[in-house]
Tab-separated table of C-alpha atoms and ligand atoms in Angstrom:
chain	number	residue	atom	x	y	z
X	1	MET	CA	288.449	151.569	30.790
X	2	SER	CA	286.513	152.295	33.994
X	3	PHE	CA	282.677	152.118	34.746
X	4	PRO	CA	280.847	151.568	38.030
X	5	GLU	CA	281.382	147.954	39.403
X	6	ARG	CA	277.899	146.911	38.550
X	7	ARG	CA	278.900	143.868	37.160
X	8	LEU	CA	275.652	141.903	36.450
X	9	ARG	CA	277.215	138.952	34.587
X	10	ARG	CA	278.601	137.789	38.147
X	11	LEU	CA	275.445	135.973	38.758
X	12	ARG	CA	275.412	134.464	35.357
X	13	ARG	CA	278.492	132.561	35.314
X	14	THR	CA	277.349	129.071	36.077
X	15	GLU	CA	274.025	127.233	35.682
X	16	ALA	CA	273.694	126.735	39.450
X	17	LEU	CA	274.203	130.390	39.997
X	18	ARG	CA	271.608	131.226	37.411
X	19	ARG	CA	269.359	128.874	39.025
X	20	ILE	CA	269.346	130.226	42.509
X	21	VAL	CA	268.522	133.797	41.216
X	22	ALA	CA	265.946	132.679	38.411
X	23	GLU	CA	262.821	134.907	39.269
X	24	THR	CA	260.298	132.692	37.279
X	25	THR	CA	259.797	128.955	37.323
X	26	ILE	CA	257.259	126.521	35.795
X	27	THR	CA	255.770	123.678	37.426
X	28	PRO	CA	253.031	121.189	36.062
X	29	ALA	CA	250.622	122.742	38.555
X	30	ASP	CA	250.662	126.007	36.816
X	31	LEU	CA	249.342	124.273	33.461
X	32	ILE	CA	245.916	123.658	32.304
X	33	ALA	CA	245.517	121.089	29.399
X	34	PRO	CA	242.760	121.848	26.879
X	35	LEU	CA	241.050	118.528	25.758
X	36	PHE	CA	238.822	118.263	22.840
X	37	ILE	CA	236.188	115.461	23.186
X	38	ARG	CA	234.489	114.419	19.939
X	39	GLU	CA	231.304	112.826	19.911
X	40	GLY	CA	230.634	109.597	17.829
X	41	ILE	CA	234.201	108.490	17.138
X	42	ASP	CA	235.923	105.270	18.022
X	43	GLU	CA	239.453	106.460	17.503
X	44	PRO	CA	241.269	109.762	18.416
X	45	GLN	CA	241.697	111.969	15.478
X	46	PRO	CA	244.529	114.197	14.835
X	47	ILE	CA	244.065	117.858	14.140
X	48	HIS	CA	246.001	118.768	10.982
X	49	SER	CA	246.814	122.359	12.164
X	50	LEU	CA	247.584	121.285	15.586
X	51	PRO	CA	250.411	118.703	15.506
X	52	GLY	CA	250.510	116.398	18.327
X	53	VAL	CA	247.094	117.493	19.645
X	54	MET	CA	243.892	115.009	19.338
X	55	GLN	CA	240.264	115.119	19.018
X	56	HIS	CA	239.540	112.481	21.782
X	57	THR	CA	237.170	109.700	22.373
X	58	LEU	CA	235.609	109.665	25.829
X	59	ASP	CA	237.683	106.772	26.634
X	60	SER	CA	241.187	108.291	25.168
X	61	ALA	CA	240.239	111.572	27.054
X	62	LEU	CA	240.316	109.654	30.222
X	63	THR	CA	243.530	107.926	29.372
X	64	GLU	CA	245.116	111.175	28.479
X	65	MET	CA	243.910	112.686	31.810
X	66	ASP	CA	245.474	109.820	33.771
X	67	GLU	CA	248.855	110.530	32.116
X	68	LEU	CA	248.631	114.208	32.688
X	69	ARG	CA	247.830	113.488	36.140
X	70	GLN	CA	250.855	111.383	36.886
X	71	LEU	CA	252.887	114.192	35.379
X	72	GLY	CA	251.575	116.421	37.798
X	73	VAL	CA	249.201	118.480	35.343
X	74	THR	CA	245.924	118.192	37.494
X	75	ALA	CA	243.706	120.521	35.699
X	76	VAL	CA	241.949	120.247	32.353
X	77	ILE	CA	239.618	122.161	30.303
X	78	PHE	CA	237.068	120.469	28.193
X	79	PHE	CA	235.806	121.422	24.743
X	80	GLY	CA	232.917	119.365	22.929
X	81	VAL	CA	232.633	118.650	19.495
X	82	PRO	CA	229.136	117.356	19.124
X	83	LEU	CA	227.728	115.444	16.289
X	84	GLU	CA	224.695	117.654	15.674
X	85	LYS	CA	224.532	121.513	15.777
X	86	ASP	CA	221.429	123.715	15.943
X	87	PRO	CA	220.798	127.424	15.747
X	88	GLU	CA	220.808	127.759	19.784
X	89	GLY	CA	223.348	125.205	20.418
X	90	SER	CA	221.427	122.881	22.582
X	91	GLY	CA	224.125	120.470	22.905
X	92	ALA	CA	225.825	122.562	25.152
X	93	TRP	CA	223.399	122.102	27.984
X	94	ASP	CA	221.956	118.710	27.227
X	95	PRO	CA	222.700	116.337	30.136
X	96	ASN	CA	223.711	113.966	27.506
X	97	GLY	CA	225.890	116.364	25.528
X	98	ILE	CA	229.327	115.339	24.948
X	99	VAL	CA	230.999	117.520	27.603
X	100	GLN	CA	228.574	116.652	30.274
X	101	VAL	CA	229.057	112.975	29.675
X	102	ALA	CA	232.813	113.429	29.743
X	103	LEU	CA	232.544	115.578	33.007
X	104	ARG	CA	230.468	112.668	34.627
X	105	ARG	CA	232.709	110.012	33.516
X	106	ALA	CA	236.014	112.082	34.670
X	107	ARG	CA	234.433	112.792	38.019
X	108	GLU	CA	233.618	109.101	38.634
X	109	ARG	CA	237.168	108.029	37.554
X	110	PHE	CA	239.249	110.844	39.225
X	111	GLY	CA	237.137	112.025	42.064
X	112	ASP	CA	238.515	115.384	43.361
X	113	SER	CA	242.000	114.545	42.275
X	114	MET	CA	241.800	116.629	39.233
X	115	VAL	CA	240.421	120.012	38.540
X	116	LEU	CA	237.693	119.676	35.764
X	117	ILE	CA	237.091	123.112	33.951
X	118	ALA	CA	234.319	123.239	31.533
X	119	ASP	CA	234.609	125.906	28.565
X	120	LEU	CA	231.145	127.614	28.721
X	121	CYS	CA	229.979	128.706	25.216
X	122	VAL	CA	227.866	127.617	22.285
X	123	ASP	CA	230.094	128.253	19.414
X	124	GLU	CA	230.976	124.473	18.992
X	125	TYR	CA	227.283	123.695	19.011
X	126	THR	CA	225.536	126.349	17.057
X	127	SER	CA	225.121	125.641	13.294
X	128	HIS	CA	226.075	129.264	12.369
X	129	GLY	CA	229.319	129.262	14.531
X	130	HIS	CA	228.658	132.095	16.771
X	131	CYS	CA	229.067	132.305	20.386
X	132	GLY	CA	225.379	133.217	21.082
X	133	VAL	CA	221.899	132.933	19.463
X	134	LEU	CA	220.966	135.265	16.666
X	135	ASP	CA	218.339	137.901	16.483
X	136	GLY	CA	216.319	138.754	13.426
X	137	LYS	CA	219.036	140.717	11.814
X	138	GLY	CA	221.627	137.957	12.234
X	139	SER	CA	223.829	139.494	14.916
X	140	VAL	CA	224.265	138.019	18.371
X	141	ASP	CA	221.594	138.680	20.784
X	142	ASN	CA	223.520	139.514	24.107
X	143	ASP	CA	220.581	139.070	26.631
X	144	ALA	CA	219.005	136.035	24.993
X	145	THR	CA	222.286	134.562	24.987
X	146	LEU	CA	222.724	135.095	28.717
X	147	GLU	CA	219.752	132.875	29.428
X	148	ILE	CA	221.238	130.055	27.386
X	149	TYR	CA	224.786	130.439	29.314
X	150	GLN	CA	222.841	130.121	32.531
X	151	ARG	CA	221.386	126.674	31.340
X	152	ILE	CA	224.862	125.625	30.334
X	153	ALA	CA	226.463	126.541	33.700
X	154	VAL	CA	223.903	124.479	35.651
X	155	ALA	CA	224.197	121.583	33.356
X	156	GLN	CA	228.098	121.338	33.704
X	157	ALA	CA	228.064	121.931	37.386
X	158	GLU	CA	225.341	119.128	37.763
X	159	ALA	CA	227.543	116.864	35.524
X	160	GLY	CA	230.616	117.708	37.753
X	161	ALA	CA	232.708	120.627	36.643
X	162	ASP	CA	234.690	122.088	39.252
X	163	ILE	CA	234.991	125.319	37.390
X	164	VAL	CA	232.937	127.010	34.457
X	165	ALA	CA	234.774	129.169	32.168
X	166	PRO	CA	232.513	131.419	30.064
X	167	SER	CA	234.363	132.446	26.900
X	168	GLY	CA	231.518	134.024	24.935
X	169	MET	CA	232.273	137.752	25.766
X	170	MET	CA	228.536	138.691	26.287
X	171	ASP	CA	228.055	141.542	28.475
X	172	GLY	CA	226.870	140.377	31.839
X	173	GLN	CA	227.699	136.819	31.365
X	174	VAL	CA	229.486	136.369	34.798
X	175	ALA	CA	226.638	137.968	36.699
X	176	ALA	CA	223.924	135.823	34.937
X	177	ILE	CA	226.034	132.693	35.458
X	178	ARG	CA	226.719	133.343	39.096
X	179	ALA	CA	223.080	133.915	39.759
X	180	ALA	CA	222.029	130.741	37.899
X	181	LEU	CA	224.537	128.718	39.799
X	182	ASP	CA	223.595	130.056	43.197
X	183	GLY	CA	220.063	129.468	42.554
X	184	ALA	CA	220.413	125.833	41.601
X	185	GLY	CA	222.520	125.194	44.828
X	186	PHE	CA	225.965	125.464	43.166
X	187	GLY	CA	227.270	128.658	45.126
X	188	ASP	CA	230.624	126.865	45.905
X	189	ILE	CA	231.579	126.443	42.080
X	190	PRO	CA	234.123	129.141	40.757
X	191	ILE	CA	233.841	131.029	37.712
X	192	LEU	CA	237.004	131.579	35.585
X	193	ALA	CA	236.185	134.591	33.363
X	194	TYR	CA	237.553	134.729	29.899
X	195	ALA	CA	237.716	138.487	30.667
X	196	ALA	CA	240.042	139.967	28.290
X	197	LYS	CA	239.506	137.959	25.216
X	198	TYR	CA	240.453	139.544	21.976
X	199	ALA	CA	239.014	139.021	18.293
X	200	SER	CA	242.379	137.098	17.435
X	201	SER	CA	243.603	135.805	14.230
X	202	PHE	CA	245.561	133.291	16.435
X	203	TYR	CA	242.447	130.969	16.948
X	204	GLY	CA	242.529	129.529	13.359
X	205	PRO	CA	243.642	125.922	14.269
X	206	PHE	CA	241.150	125.871	17.307
X	207	ARG	CA	238.330	126.446	14.985
X	208	ASP	CA	239.555	123.336	12.928
X	209	ALA	CA	239.915	121.450	16.403
X	210	VAL	CA	236.191	121.931	16.944
X	211	ASP	CA	235.014	121.925	13.477
X	212	VAL	CA	233.596	125.408	13.490
X	213	THR	CA	233.119	127.906	10.615
X	214	ILE	CA	231.506	131.043	11.137
X	215	ALA	CA	228.486	131.446	8.747
X	216	ASP	CA	228.546	133.897	5.854
X	217	GLY	CA	232.286	134.753	6.369
X	218	GLY	CA	231.345	136.234	9.601
X	219	ASP	CA	233.777	137.056	12.528
X	220	ARG	CA	233.476	137.804	16.303
X	221	ARG	CA	234.507	141.466	16.143
X	222	GLY	CA	231.036	142.209	17.495
X	223	TYR	CA	231.981	140.776	20.974
X	224	GLN	CA	235.403	139.995	21.230
X	225	GLN	CA	237.866	142.714	21.838
X	226	ASP	CA	239.602	144.934	19.570
X	227	PRO	CA	243.426	143.999	19.543
X	228	ARG	CA	243.986	147.995	19.405
X	229	ASN	CA	242.471	148.308	23.027
X	230	GLY	CA	244.404	147.930	26.160
X	231	ARG	CA	242.641	150.238	28.715
X	232	GLU	CA	239.310	148.630	27.582
X	233	ALA	CA	240.830	145.276	28.814
X	234	MET	CA	241.060	146.744	32.212
X	235	GLU	CA	237.342	147.682	31.933
X	236	GLU	CA	236.338	144.105	30.998
X	237	ILE	CA	238.322	142.709	33.820
X	238	GLN	CA	236.972	145.230	36.398
X	239	ALA	CA	233.353	144.478	35.099
X	240	ASP	CA	233.829	140.742	35.466
X	241	LEU	CA	235.356	140.882	38.813
X	242	ALA	CA	232.416	143.236	40.023
X	243	GLU	CA	230.133	140.614	38.563
X	244	GLY	CA	231.727	137.716	40.714
X	245	ALA	CA	234.600	136.118	38.610
X	246	ASP	CA	236.790	134.143	40.992
X	247	LEU	CA	239.714	133.888	38.418
X	248	ILE	CA	240.183	135.952	35.241
X	249	MET	CA	241.703	135.244	31.806
X	250	VAL	CA	243.766	136.977	29.364
X	251	LYS	CA	243.713	135.372	25.836
X	252	PRO	CA	245.644	134.978	23.771
X	253	ALA	CA	248.778	135.177	25.818
X	254	ILE	CA	251.964	136.420	24.019
X	255	PRO	CA	250.547	139.051	21.922
X	256	TYR	CA	248.896	140.465	24.959
X	257	LEU	CA	251.723	140.158	27.695
X	258	ASP	CA	251.198	143.939	28.440
X	259	ILE	CA	247.563	143.039	29.245
X	260	ILE	CA	248.617	140.324	31.611
X	261	LEU	CA	251.061	142.577	33.425
X	262	ARG	CA	248.410	145.414	33.762
X	263	ALA	CA	246.076	142.867	35.202
X	264	ARG	CA	248.595	141.626	37.549
X	265	LEU	CA	249.335	145.249	38.711
X	266	GLU	CA	245.662	146.305	38.882
X	267	THR	CA	244.057	143.106	40.529
X	268	ASN	CA	244.874	140.530	43.242
X	269	VAL	CA	242.950	137.399	41.895
X	270	PRO	CA	244.373	134.539	40.182
X	271	ILE	CA	245.187	135.439	36.481
X	272	ALA	CA	245.072	132.664	33.695
X	273	ALA	CA	246.486	133.174	30.204
X	274	TYR	CA	245.498	131.011	27.230
X	275	HIS	CA	248.358	130.379	24.911
X	276	VAL	CA	246.161	129.673	22.173
X	277	SER	CA	246.283	127.390	19.229
X	278	GLY	CA	247.823	129.678	16.533
X	279	GLU	CA	250.692	130.504	19.028
X	280	TYR	CA	251.187	126.861	19.445
X	281	ALA	CA	250.899	125.971	15.764
X	282	MET	CA	253.647	128.652	14.887
X	283	LEU	CA	255.915	127.062	17.414
X	284	LYS	CA	255.379	123.628	15.759
X	285	ALA	CA	255.553	124.746	12.316
X	286	ALA	CA	259.051	126.508	12.855
X	287	GLU	CA	260.231	123.784	14.629
X	288	ALA	CA	259.132	121.266	11.765
X	289	ASN	CA	261.184	123.487	9.413
X	290	GLY	CA	264.273	123.333	11.595
X	291	TRP	CA	264.226	127.171	12.166
X	292	ILE	CA	263.887	127.078	15.920
X	293	ASP	CA	264.668	124.737	18.802
X	294	GLY	CA	261.117	123.864	19.392
X	295	PRO	CA	261.246	122.692	22.957
X	296	ALA	CA	263.527	125.510	24.014
X	297	ALA	CA	261.302	128.146	22.499
X	298	ALA	CA	258.106	126.508	23.921
X	299	LEU	CA	259.551	126.754	27.248
X	300	GLU	CA	260.643	130.266	26.867
X	301	SER	CA	257.166	131.095	25.621
X	302	LEU	CA	255.512	129.689	28.817
X	303	ILE	CA	258.096	131.353	30.803
X	304	SER	CA	257.470	134.698	29.424
X	305	ILE	CA	253.782	134.331	30.055
X	306	LYS	CA	254.446	133.747	33.724
X	307	ARG	CA	257.110	136.436	34.022
X	308	ALA	CA	254.417	138.895	32.907
X	309	GLY	CA	252.277	137.627	35.636
X	310	ALA	CA	249.994	134.826	34.895
X	311	ASP	CA	249.467	132.506	37.522
X	312	LEU	CA	248.216	129.690	35.399
X	313	ILE	CA	248.671	128.829	31.552
X	314	LEU	CA	246.214	127.074	29.478
X	315	THR	CA	248.527	125.406	26.768
X	316	TYR	CA	248.541	122.621	24.227
X	317	LEU	CA	252.209	122.384	25.477
X	318	ALA	CA	251.163	121.229	28.899
X	319	ARG	CA	251.920	117.634	28.576
X	320	ALA	CA	255.389	118.145	26.708
X	321	ILE	CA	256.364	120.748	29.329
X	322	ALA	CA	255.609	118.509	32.108
X	323	GLU	CA	257.299	115.484	30.538
X	324	SER	CA	260.410	117.753	30.127
X	325	LEU	CA	260.258	118.839	33.760
X	326	HIS	CA	260.191	115.231	34.710
X	327	GLY	CA	263.022	114.257	32.411
X	328	VAL	CA	260.854	112.172	30.089
X	329	ARG	CA	262.210	114.045	27.071
X	330	PRO	CA	265.063	116.315	27.204
X	331	ALA	CA	263.450	119.536	26.370
X	332	LEU	CA	265.365	121.675	28.751
X	333	PRO	CA	268.388	123.363	27.695
X	334	ALA	CA	270.427	121.212	29.959
X	335	PRO	CA	273.821	122.657	31.413
X	336	PRO	CA	276.676	120.475	30.405
X	337	LYS	CA	277.594	119.331	34.180
X	338	ALA	CA	274.751	120.269	36.306
X	339	ILE	CA	275.089	118.572	39.535
X	340	ASP	CA	271.837	118.970	40.694
X	341	PRO	CA	268.992	118.613	38.045
X	342	PRO	CA	265.982	120.576	38.248
X	343	THR	CA	263.525	118.845	40.839
X	344	PRO	CA	259.950	119.489	39.432
X	345	GLU	CA	257.157	119.872	42.125
X	346	LEU	CA	255.131	116.829	42.051
X	347	GLU	CA	251.576	116.529	42.666
X	348	PRO	CA	250.288	113.356	44.456
U	1	PBG	C1	235.057	130.019	22.073
U	1	PBG	C2	236.791	129.625	22.394
U	1	PBG	C3	237.691	129.784	21.395
U	1	PBG	C4	238.863	129.411	21.834
U	1	PBG	C5	238.614	128.951	23.309
U	1	PBG	N1	237.324	129.231	23.365
U	1	PBG	C6	237.483	130.323	19.934
U	1	PBG	C7	236.951	131.381	19.461
U	1	PBG	O1	236.688	132.482	20.371
U	1	PBG	O2	237.011	131.691	18.322
U	1	PBG	C8	240.202	129.486	21.193
U	1	PBG	C9	241.161	128.578	21.702
U	1	PBG	C10	242.547	128.551	20.918
U	1	PBG	O3	242.661	129.011	19.814
U	1	PBG	O4	243.456	127.598	21.362
U	1	PBG	N2	234.430	128.870	22.718
């Protein structure tokens, strides 16, 4: 049989050949580890629906960060689990709120050697579980919430955040936060905007992790994006950039790879993608059942997110992937006779 001699298999013959033509790589520097810090506990608590992920004490969070740093994962994002909640979510901007305390301690311990990102929202702190304050009719009041986000941004910056990351999907939140930071002398603090954040079913385990239940069986479809819309995500991203976002995020990641690609084609800013709790939990559940090769599927998942165009990935897999890159655990589908094992890019 004859066909044009375009034999693509020639470059797939050995692992060494495949390696030199690989288009996508993951290094620990691409990863941002989410950390849950719970107020008022003495021991880290496992999270049932997120196997391997903990609610940390202040001390165990610092230990985890130290280990991540040694593995080359030098960026973390903090989520707080407060003891008390109220209708406004005041723990989110209280200087003694759990995230502010954690930021100060982490800054003291690690100086500038780690990037401390603070998730900026009130849902972990509000008694009703919404991402903003409610109006008289029980729906989230966009503009009243912006004032609260401004207070949180300044409190987080004062406590030592390197980047604030608003995740509440209020209109105008980036401009409001930019103005508040600039007005308080924090003009050099960047904003990572959760720009295209969908009202997703894949956040379930996260809400266990932060003990959030939305009141009256409510949901977030009034402010987060409709999964049916792609063009609208580009509107959200352009709006956030016009308001002064320094980095943008797409969330969740794998169900929205098309959005990551479109964002990559239409913008030149750094793009982060959040491989969310439900995406992680599905991998873990299938692995626990022996249905998939968990570590290989995890790596493939993150590769697909980078291939689509993300520069950074927020992921509960950060530590495991970094360990596998360093050979601490055999997670890479290793070639039988690799002469030259992959050398991870190490951070100081
Ligand atoms: C809101 C927030 C959520 C997540 C990150 N920030 C939950 C939500 O919007 O319901 C989800 C992250 C995940 O599922 O891993 N502050």
